[in-house]
Amino acid sequence: MTTEYAFPELTGAATGIGSMPGTDAREAAKTAVGALEQLPYLPELPARGPGADMIGRGAGLLVELFAQTEPSGWRFADRPGRDTKRAHSWLGEDLDALEEFTQGYQGALKVQAVGPWTLAAAIELRGGEKALKDPGACRGIAESLTEGLRRHLAEVRRRIPGAQLVLQLDEPSLPAVLAGSVKTASGFSRLRPVDRQVAEEVLRGVVTSLDAPVLVHCCAPEVPIPLLRRAGVAGVALDLSLLTERDDDTIGEAVEAGTRILAGVVPSTDQGLSDPAGSVHGVRTLWRRLGLSPELLGRRVLVTPTCGLAGASPAYARKALSLSAQAAQSLVDNPE
């Protein structure tokens, strides 16, 4: 399969990045669905412990590859153990909660999973070194993850048949993978950079093998937007505060080509919040600088918190998602 799926036509939409505070799956799902009318999402609750974190959930999605926690972090194992079972159990609990609050829902719905490069940079091989060091292991992870994601998307569709699914791949480590700044397991040196063409090919293999539009979230500086576009992603989620004017051309080209920009502008930990229009002031400034049509603003840009909300209080997380939705609508109401 080599189809690239189109992103849903949304106007003035907001969404969350993925993680939420606390350990109550029902409360998290209620918030993610209630605050985000156009693009609710499946929350993640890393406070529950190993297996509920981004890497643990990703490891749990792998097919015929198993990982467990060691003092140094996640490591591949010969067979599924307690950590894998825990990851499956928590994902099932989260899906149960989302299904409960999306009865009769018709529309776009986002699910998240860690991407292949961040997974390879985080999990150790049995010998103790990061999987990223072994090109064959990296490709094996990508293939296993792709099959796991196919099954995951099918399960979400079974539970929420009216959903038009969007998949977000979390790749916070991708810039470090490309720059050769991922530390070895010992921490004393760094792994060699992955060739950009290889990184692109592996991502394209995942993106084009799934029956849903894929966006990539990367809350790090120097997000490789052209590489992601060539890999076939439909959208890129960024922390807008990390962009510089050097990124203008790549952002402008992406928008004009139809790529959605998920603009992380609402702080992801408890602090004072701007009014909705003030939150997206930087988005409007960027738009004017790029000389893009104001009418495109609400269609090409979605508003999000700067990153996941796991470090926020539950009350702040609710407020941040509601503000994101109001800020997104303000881009439509007052595009200038």
mmCIF file of C-alpha atoms in Angstrom:
data_model
loop_
_atom_site.group_PDB
_atom_site.id
_atom_site.type_symbol
_atom_site.label_atom_id
_atom_site.label_comp_id
_atom_site.label_asym_id
_atom_site.label_seq_id
_atom_site.Cartn_x
_atom_site.Cartn_y
_atom_site.Cartn_z
ATOM 1 C CA MET A 1 0.000 0.000 0.000
ATOM 2 C CA THR A 2 1.394 3.413 -0.953
ATOM 3 C CA THR A 3 -1.636 5.649 -0.509
ATOM 4 C CA GLU A 4 -1.236 8.906 1.372
ATOM 5 C CA TYR A 5 -4.449 9.716 3.199
ATOM 6 C CA ALA A 6 -5.745 13.274 3.318
ATOM 7 C CA PHE A 7 -6.094 15.131 6.580
ATOM 8 C CA PRO A 8 -9.739 15.830 7.523
ATOM 9 C CA GLU A 9 -11.145 19.188 6.421
ATOM 10 C CA LEU A 10 -11.329 21.058 9.713
ATOM 11 C CA THR A 11 -11.701 24.789 10.295
ATOM 12 C CA GLY A 12 -10.821 26.497 13.566
ATOM 13 C CA ALA A 13 -9.842 23.194 15.169
ATOM 14 C CA ALA A 14 -7.734 22.421 18.222
ATOM 15 C CA THR A 15 -6.441 19.222 19.753
ATOM 16 C CA GLY A 16 -4.139 17.963 22.490
ATOM 17 C CA ILE A 17 -0.733 16.373 22.054
ATOM 18 C CA GLY A 18 -1.405 13.171 23.993
ATOM 19 C CA SER A 19 -0.509 12.907 27.650
ATOM 20 C CA MET A 20 -2.785 14.028 30.487
ATOM 21 C CA PRO A 21 -2.185 14.293 34.240
ATOM 22 C CA GLY A 22 -3.312 11.748 36.809
ATOM 23 C CA THR A 23 -4.338 8.102 36.545
ATOM 24 C CA ASP A 24 -8.102 8.295 35.874
ATOM 25 C CA ALA A 25 -8.750 7.153 32.291
ATOM 26 C CA ARG A 26 -12.439 8.110 32.364
ATOM 27 C CA GLU A 27 -11.735 11.638 33.575
ATOM 28 C CA ALA A 28 -9.014 12.100 30.927
ATOM 29 C CA ALA A 29 -11.253 10.848 28.109
ATOM 30 C CA LYS A 30 -14.148 13.001 29.298
ATOM 31 C CA THR A 31 -11.883 16.065 29.192
ATOM 32 C CA ALA A 32 -10.313 15.279 25.797
ATOM 33 C CA VAL A 33 -13.711 14.706 24.177
ATOM 34 C CA GLY A 34 -15.581 17.464 25.984
ATOM 35 C CA ALA A 35 -13.077 20.263 25.382
ATOM 36 C CA LEU A 36 -12.236 19.438 21.759
ATOM 37 C CA GLU A 37 -15.252 19.343 19.524
ATOM 38 C CA GLN A 38 -13.512 18.887 16.161
ATOM 39 C CA LEU A 39 -10.474 16.740 16.969
ATOM 40 C CA PRO A 40 -10.708 14.878 20.295
ATOM 41 C CA TYR A 41 -7.992 12.347 21.026
ATOM 42 C CA LEU A 42 -7.100 9.211 22.965
ATOM 43 C CA PRO A 43 -5.338 10.398 26.148
ATOM 44 C CA GLU A 44 -2.206 8.836 27.607
ATOM 45 C CA LEU A 45 -1.630 8.733 31.384
ATOM 46 C CA PRO A 46 2.096 8.191 32.049
ATOM 47 C CA ALA A 47 1.680 8.807 35.804
ATOM 48 C CA ARG A 48 0.442 5.201 36.053
ATOM 49 C CA GLY A 49 4.023 4.026 35.561
ATOM 50 C CA PRO A 50 6.033 1.888 33.100
ATOM 51 C CA GLY A 51 3.838 0.715 30.250
ATOM 52 C CA ALA A 52 1.678 3.851 30.345
ATOM 53 C CA ASP A 53 4.585 6.111 29.324
ATOM 54 C CA MET A 54 5.166 6.959 25.660
ATOM 55 C CA ILE A 55 7.963 4.401 25.159
ATOM 56 C CA GLY A 56 6.158 1.684 27.121
ATOM 57 C CA ARG A 57 2.951 2.142 25.167
ATOM 58 C CA GLY A 58 4.923 2.070 21.921
ATOM 59 C CA ALA A 59 6.698 -1.102 22.996
ATOM 60 C CA GLY A 60 3.306 -2.616 23.793
ATOM 61 C CA LEU A 61 2.125 -1.934 20.238
ATOM 62 C CA LEU A 62 5.021 -3.850 18.686
ATOM 63 C CA VAL A 63 4.168 -7.185 17.048
ATOM 64 C CA GLU A 64 6.445 -10.147 17.815
ATOM 65 C CA LEU A 65 8.911 -7.861 19.596
ATOM 66 C CA PHE A 66 8.812 -7.535 23.381
ATOM 67 C CA ALA A 67 10.408 -5.140 25.838
ATOM 68 C CA GLN A 68 10.724 -4.864 29.584
ATOM 69 C CA THR A 69 12.005 -2.289 32.027
ATOM 70 C CA GLU A 70 15.536 -2.522 33.406
ATOM 71 C CA PRO A 71 17.293 -0.086 35.749
ATOM 72 C CA SER A 72 18.644 1.647 32.628
ATOM 73 C CA GLY A 73 15.234 1.875 30.919
ATOM 74 C CA TRP A 74 13.450 -0.222 28.330
ATOM 75 C CA ARG A 75 15.202 -3.245 26.813
ATOM 76 C CA PHE A 76 14.120 -5.898 24.333
ATOM 77 C CA ALA A 77 13.319 -9.312 25.790
ATOM 78 C CA ASP A 78 12.689 -12.826 24.454
ATOM 79 C CA ARG A 79 9.068 -13.034 25.521
ATOM 80 C CA PRO A 80 6.237 -10.824 26.748
ATOM 81 C CA GLY A 81 6.499 -10.122 30.461
ATOM 82 C CA ARG A 82 4.753 -8.103 33.131
ATOM 83 C CA ASP A 83 5.516 -4.750 31.484
ATOM 84 C CA THR A 84 4.043 -5.769 28.121
ATOM 85 C CA LYS A 85 0.900 -7.107 29.789
ATOM 86 C CA ARG A 86 0.579 -3.892 31.786
ATOM 87 C CA ALA A 87 0.929 -1.769 28.623
ATOM 88 C CA HIS A 88 -1.814 -3.793 26.890
ATOM 89 C CA SER A 89 -4.075 -3.560 29.933
ATOM 90 C CA TRP A 90 -3.748 0.211 30.248
ATOM 91 C CA LEU A 91 -4.300 0.771 26.535
ATOM 92 C CA GLY A 92 -7.471 -1.319 26.788
ATOM 93 C CA GLU A 93 -8.614 0.744 29.778
ATOM 94 C CA ASP A 94 -7.997 3.974 27.851
ATOM 95 C CA LEU A 95 -9.899 2.677 24.827
ATOM 96 C CA ASP A 96 -12.821 1.610 27.033
ATOM 97 C CA ALA A 97 -12.992 5.137 28.464
ATOM 98 C CA LEU A 98 -12.776 6.820 25.063
ATOM 99 C CA GLU A 99 -15.454 4.511 23.670
ATOM 100 C CA GLU A 100 -17.745 5.415 26.565
ATOM 101 C CA PHE A 101 -17.507 9.157 25.867
ATOM 102 C CA THR A 102 -17.730 8.923 22.059
ATOM 103 C CA GLN A 103 -21.006 7.010 21.738
ATOM 104 C CA GLY A 104 -22.527 8.053 18.399
ATOM 105 C CA TYR A 105 -19.575 10.330 17.591
ATOM 106 C CA GLN A 106 -19.091 11.168 13.923
ATOM 107 C CA GLY A 107 -15.950 13.070 12.976
ATOM 108 C CA ALA A 108 -12.194 13.283 13.207
ATOM 109 C CA LEU A 109 -10.428 11.536 16.098
ATOM 110 C CA LYS A 110 -6.697 11.433 16.856
ATOM 111 C CA VAL A 111 -4.651 8.624 18.333
ATOM 112 C CA GLN A 112 -0.933 8.849 19.162
ATOM 113 C CA ALA A 113 2.006 6.474 19.150
ATOM 114 C CA VAL A 114 5.741 6.926 19.473
ATOM 115 C CA GLY A 115 7.487 6.951 16.093
ATOM 116 C CA PRO A 116 10.090 4.398 14.955
ATOM 117 C CA TRP A 117 13.166 6.626 15.407
ATOM 118 C CA THR A 118 12.332 7.763 18.917
ATOM 119 C CA LEU A 119 11.553 4.146 19.834
ATOM 120 C CA ALA A 120 14.904 2.980 18.424
ATOM 121 C CA ALA A 121 16.692 5.762 20.323
ATOM 122 C CA ALA A 122 15.034 4.748 23.602
ATOM 123 C CA ILE A 123 14.985 0.926 23.725
ATOM 124 C CA GLU A 124 18.143 -1.096 24.282
ATOM 125 C CA LEU A 125 18.997 -4.310 22.496
ATOM 126 C CA ARG A 126 19.529 -7.390 24.648
ATOM 127 C CA GLY A 127 23.270 -6.647 24.695
ATOM 128 C CA GLY A 128 22.647 -3.290 26.332
ATOM 129 C CA GLU A 129 23.233 -0.769 23.514
ATOM 130 C CA LYS A 130 20.494 1.398 22.016
ATOM 131 C CA ALA A 131 18.682 -0.217 19.090
ATOM 132 C CA LEU A 132 19.469 2.939 17.103
ATOM 133 C CA LYS A 133 23.044 1.661 16.695
ATOM 134 C CA ASP A 134 21.858 -1.314 14.595
ATOM 135 C CA PRO A 135 20.305 -0.420 11.190
ATOM 136 C CA GLY A 136 18.678 -3.842 10.939
ATOM 137 C CA ALA A 137 17.095 -3.440 14.363
ATOM 138 C CA CYS A 138 15.786 0.000 13.368
ATOM 139 C CA ARG A 139 14.054 -1.409 10.308
ATOM 140 C CA GLY A 140 12.704 -4.329 12.314
ATOM 141 C CA ILE A 141 11.223 -1.938 14.873
ATOM 142 C CA ALA A 142 9.596 0.126 12.126
ATOM 143 C CA GLU A 143 8.042 -2.947 10.495
ATOM 144 C CA SER A 144 6.799 -4.344 13.806
ATOM 145 C CA LEU A 145 5.397 -0.949 14.823
ATOM 146 C CA THR A 146 3.619 -0.567 11.482
ATOM 147 C CA GLU A 147 1.814 -3.882 11.942
ATOM 148 C CA GLY A 148 0.941 -2.962 15.522
ATOM 149 C CA LEU A 149 -0.438 0.390 14.400
ATOM 150 C CA ARG A 150 -2.574 -1.291 11.719
ATOM 151 C CA ARG A 151 -4.147 -3.455 14.422
ATOM 152 C CA HIS A 152 -4.532 -0.490 16.785
ATOM 153 C CA LEU A 153 -6.311 1.639 14.166
ATOM 154 C CA ALA A 154 -8.602 -1.286 13.309
ATOM 155 C CA GLU A 155 -9.491 -1.716 16.997
ATOM 156 C CA VAL A 156 -10.302 1.987 17.414
ATOM 157 C CA ARG A 157 -12.496 1.871 14.291
ATOM 158 C CA ARG A 158 -14.311 -1.177 15.644
ATOM 159 C CA ARG A 159 -15.071 0.625 18.896
ATOM 160 C CA ILE A 160 -15.864 4.058 17.390
ATOM 161 C CA PRO A 161 -17.186 3.324 13.882
ATOM 162 C CA GLY A 162 -18.059 6.960 13.140
ATOM 163 C CA ALA A 163 -14.488 8.153 13.689
ATOM 164 C CA GLN A 164 -12.329 9.498 10.883
ATOM 165 C CA LEU A 165 -8.955 8.576 12.343
ATOM 166 C CA VAL A 166 -5.783 10.642 12.342
ATOM 167 C CA LEU A 167 -2.562 9.076 13.630
ATOM 168 C CA GLN A 168 0.079 11.175 15.362
ATOM 169 C CA LEU A 169 3.599 9.766 15.511
ATOM 170 C CA ASP A 170 5.611 11.257 18.370
ATOM 171 C CA GLU A 171 9.200 11.793 17.247
ATOM 172 C CA PRO A 172 10.835 14.078 19.850
ATOM 173 C CA SER A 173 14.202 12.347 19.312
ATOM 174 C CA LEU A 174 14.260 12.677 15.506
ATOM 175 C CA PRO A 175 16.424 15.853 15.382
ATOM 176 C CA ALA A 176 18.929 14.218 17.768
ATOM 177 C CA VAL A 177 18.922 11.013 15.684
ATOM 178 C CA LEU A 178 19.774 13.035 12.559
ATOM 179 C CA ALA A 179 22.360 15.177 14.343
ATOM 180 C CA GLY A 180 24.195 12.286 15.998
ATOM 181 C CA SER A 181 23.510 13.576 19.493
ATOM 182 C CA VAL A 182 21.743 10.508 20.948
ATOM 183 C CA LYS A 183 23.868 9.226 23.831
ATOM 184 C CA THR A 184 25.051 5.643 23.947
ATOM 185 C CA ALA A 185 23.684 3.438 26.716
ATOM 186 C CA SER A 186 26.756 4.233 28.846
ATOM 187 C CA GLY A 187 26.181 7.955 28.373
ATOM 188 C CA PHE A 188 29.868 8.564 27.663
ATOM 189 C CA SER A 189 29.636 8.997 23.893
ATOM 190 C CA ARG A 190 27.100 9.522 21.132
ATOM 191 C CA LEU A 191 25.726 7.290 18.423
ATOM 192 C CA ARG A 192 26.509 8.101 14.819
ATOM 193 C CA PRO A 193 23.913 10.204 12.979
ATOM 194 C CA VAL A 194 21.390 8.318 10.884
ATOM 195 C CA ASP A 195 21.560 9.199 7.201
ATOM 196 C CA ARG A 196 18.681 11.545 6.374
ATOM 197 C CA GLN A 197 17.643 9.477 3.361
ATOM 198 C CA VAL A 198 17.466 6.340 5.502
ATOM 199 C CA ALA A 199 15.448 8.179 8.158
ATOM 200 C CA GLU A 200 13.054 9.417 5.487
ATOM 201 C CA GLU A 201 12.676 5.969 3.884
ATOM 202 C CA VAL A 202 11.872 4.303 7.205
ATOM 203 C CA LEU A 203 9.287 6.955 8.081
ATOM 204 C CA ARG A 204 7.756 6.756 4.612
ATOM 205 C CA GLY A 205 7.451 2.995 5.009
ATOM 206 C CA VAL A 206 5.360 3.512 8.136
ATOM 207 C CA VAL A 207 3.317 6.478 6.883
ATOM 208 C CA THR A 208 2.331 4.956 3.552
ATOM 209 C CA SER A 209 1.443 1.552 5.000
ATOM 210 C CA LEU A 210 -1.358 2.830 7.244
ATOM 211 C CA ASP A 211 -4.952 3.576 6.282
ATOM 212 C CA ALA A 212 -5.106 6.967 7.998
ATOM 213 C CA PRO A 213 -3.452 10.352 7.538
ATOM 214 C CA VAL A 214 -0.322 10.642 9.675
ATOM 215 C CA LEU A 215 1.085 13.710 11.368
ATOM 216 C CA VAL A 216 4.380 13.892 13.232
ATOM 217 C CA HIS A 217 4.790 15.683 16.546
ATOM 218 C CA CYS A 218 8.247 16.908 17.491
ATOM 219 C CA CYS A 219 8.644 19.258 20.465
ATOM 220 C CA ALA A 220 12.346 19.877 19.818
ATOM 221 C CA PRO A 221 14.271 22.541 17.896
ATOM 222 C CA GLU A 222 15.210 21.986 14.243
ATOM 223 C CA VAL A 223 12.281 19.809 13.219
ATOM 224 C CA PRO A 224 13.135 18.423 9.733
ATOM 225 C CA ILE A 225 9.919 19.584 8.053
ATOM 226 C CA PRO A 226 11.031 18.966 4.422
ATOM 227 C CA LEU A 227 12.077 15.402 5.318
ATOM 228 C CA LEU A 228 8.730 14.767 6.990
ATOM 229 C CA ARG A 229 6.831 16.128 4.002
ATOM 230 C CA ARG A 230 8.781 13.892 1.619
ATOM 231 C CA ALA A 231 7.954 10.957 3.893
ATOM 232 C CA GLY A 232 4.276 11.671 3.230
ATOM 233 C CA VAL A 233 3.030 13.178 6.477
ATOM 234 C CA ALA A 234 -0.178 15.201 6.337
ATOM 235 C CA GLY A 235 0.715 17.482 9.238
ATOM 236 C CA VAL A 236 3.484 18.550 11.600
ATOM 237 C CA ALA A 237 2.969 19.417 15.276
ATOM 238 C CA LEU A 238 5.499 21.906 16.681
ATOM 239 C CA ASP A 239 6.223 23.984 19.749
ATOM 240 C CA LEU A 240 5.909 27.376 18.069
ATOM 241 C CA SER A 241 8.223 29.023 20.603
ATOM 242 C CA LEU A 242 11.135 26.930 19.261
ATOM 243 C CA LEU A 243 10.803 28.235 15.695
ATOM 244 C CA THR A 244 13.079 30.953 14.370
ATOM 245 C CA GLU A 245 12.822 33.072 11.238
ATOM 246 C CA ARG A 246 15.175 30.569 9.594
ATOM 247 C CA ASP A 247 12.218 28.169 9.611
ATOM 248 C CA ASP A 248 9.967 30.579 7.683
ATOM 249 C CA ASP A 249 10.620 29.207 4.209
ATOM 250 C CA THR A 250 10.033 25.573 5.139
ATOM 251 C CA ILE A 251 6.858 26.461 7.052
ATOM 252 C CA GLY A 252 5.549 28.568 4.163
ATOM 253 C CA GLU A 253 6.267 25.858 1.594
ATOM 254 C CA ALA A 254 4.578 23.242 3.769
ATOM 255 C CA VAL A 255 1.441 25.329 4.253
ATOM 256 C CA GLU A 256 1.173 26.154 0.549
ATOM 257 C CA ALA A 257 1.493 22.425 -0.243
ATOM 258 C CA GLY A 258 -1.444 21.644 2.050
ATOM 259 C CA THR A 259 0.440 20.398 5.118
ATOM 260 C CA ARG A 260 -1.378 21.102 8.385
ATOM 261 C CA ILE A 261 0.571 22.900 11.071
ATOM 262 C CA LEU A 262 -0.361 21.997 14.641
ATOM 263 C CA ALA A 263 0.862 25.077 16.434
ATOM 264 C CA GLY A 264 1.839 24.465 20.049
ATOM 265 C CA VAL A 265 1.143 27.837 21.663
ATOM 266 C CA VAL A 266 -0.687 27.146 24.948
ATOM 267 C CA PRO A 267 1.749 26.416 27.835
ATOM 268 C CA SER A 268 1.659 22.758 28.844
ATOM 269 C CA THR A 269 2.322 23.255 32.557
ATOM 270 C CA ASP A 270 0.460 25.382 35.092
ATOM 271 C CA GLN A 271 0.993 29.096 34.500
ATOM 272 C CA GLY A 272 -0.968 32.186 33.664
ATOM 273 C CA LEU A 273 -2.769 31.954 30.338
ATOM 274 C CA SER A 274 -3.381 34.671 27.757
ATOM 275 C CA ASP A 275 -6.817 35.392 26.400
ATOM 276 C CA PRO A 276 -7.627 33.187 23.358
ATOM 277 C CA ALA A 277 -6.620 35.809 20.767
ATOM 278 C CA GLY A 278 -3.420 36.581 22.664
ATOM 279 C CA SER A 279 -2.452 32.914 22.670
ATOM 280 C CA VAL A 280 -2.315 32.834 18.868
ATOM 281 C CA HIS A 281 -0.702 36.255 18.387
ATOM 282 C CA GLY A 282 2.523 34.504 17.329
ATOM 283 C CA VAL A 283 0.650 32.444 14.741
ATOM 284 C CA ARG A 284 -0.827 35.566 13.170
ATOM 285 C CA THR A 285 2.580 37.270 13.208
ATOM 286 C CA LEU A 286 4.129 34.269 11.449
ATOM 287 C CA TRP A 287 1.320 34.227 8.898
ATOM 288 C CA ARG A 288 1.803 37.899 8.044
ATOM 289 C CA ARG A 289 5.561 37.421 7.790
ATOM 290 C CA LEU A 290 5.040 34.552 5.343
ATOM 291 C CA GLY A 291 2.580 36.587 3.273
ATOM 292 C CA LEU A 292 -0.001 33.803 3.376
ATOM 293 C CA SER A 293 -3.722 34.329 2.800
ATOM 294 C CA PRO A 294 -5.570 35.068 6.077
ATOM 295 C CA GLU A 295 -8.441 32.835 4.873
ATOM 296 C CA LEU A 296 -6.070 29.850 4.961
ATOM 297 C CA LEU A 297 -5.216 30.400 8.624
ATOM 298 C CA GLY A 298 -8.109 28.568 10.243
ATOM 299 C CA ARG A 299 -7.946 25.725 7.707
ATOM 300 C CA ARG A 300 -4.211 25.008 7.756
ATOM 301 C CA VAL A 301 -3.428 25.686 11.430
ATOM 302 C CA LEU A 302 -4.690 23.708 14.414
ATOM 303 C CA VAL A 303 -3.996 25.004 17.912
ATOM 304 C CA THR A 304 -2.489 22.768 20.610
ATOM 305 C CA PRO A 305 -0.643 23.011 23.901
ATOM 306 C CA THR A 306 3.132 23.225 23.453
ATOM 307 C CA CYS A 307 3.543 19.573 24.494
ATOM 308 C CA GLY A 308 1.756 16.868 26.460
ATOM 309 C CA LEU A 309 -0.078 17.882 29.643
ATOM 310 C CA ALA A 310 1.236 15.146 31.968
ATOM 311 C CA GLY A 311 3.065 17.701 34.089
ATOM 312 C CA ALA A 312 0.009 19.924 34.579
ATOM 313 C CA SER A 313 -2.681 19.802 37.239
ATOM 314 C CA PRO A 314 -6.009 18.274 36.105
ATOM 315 C CA ALA A 315 -7.728 21.660 36.387
ATOM 316 C CA TYR A 316 -5.036 23.365 34.323
ATOM 317 C CA ALA A 317 -5.136 20.601 31.675
ATOM 318 C CA ARG A 318 -8.874 21.173 31.209
ATOM 319 C CA LYS A 319 -8.311 24.911 30.988
ATOM 320 C CA ALA A 320 -5.442 24.538 28.472
ATOM 321 C CA LEU A 321 -7.509 22.373 26.120
ATOM 322 C CA SER A 322 -10.521 24.704 26.344
ATOM 323 C CA LEU A 323 -8.305 27.715 25.663
ATOM 324 C CA SER A 324 -6.760 25.926 22.671
ATOM 325 C CA ALA A 325 -10.251 25.430 21.220
ATOM 326 C CA GLN A 326 -11.207 29.075 21.801
ATOM 327 C CA ALA A 327 -7.900 30.295 20.322
ATOM 328 C CA ALA A 328 -8.415 28.162 17.213
ATOM 329 C CA GLN A 329 -11.854 29.672 16.686
ATOM 330 C CA SER A 330 -10.390 33.146 17.045
ATOM 331 C CA LEU A 331 -8.144 32.435 14.042
ATOM 332 C CA VAL A 332 -11.301 31.957 11.985
ATOM 333 C CA ASP A 333 -13.271 34.844 13.478
ATOM 334 C CA ASN A 334 -10.375 37.324 13.175
ATOM 335 C CA PRO A 335 -7.836 35.939 10.691
ATOM 336 C CA GLU A 336 -6.107 39.337 10.322
#
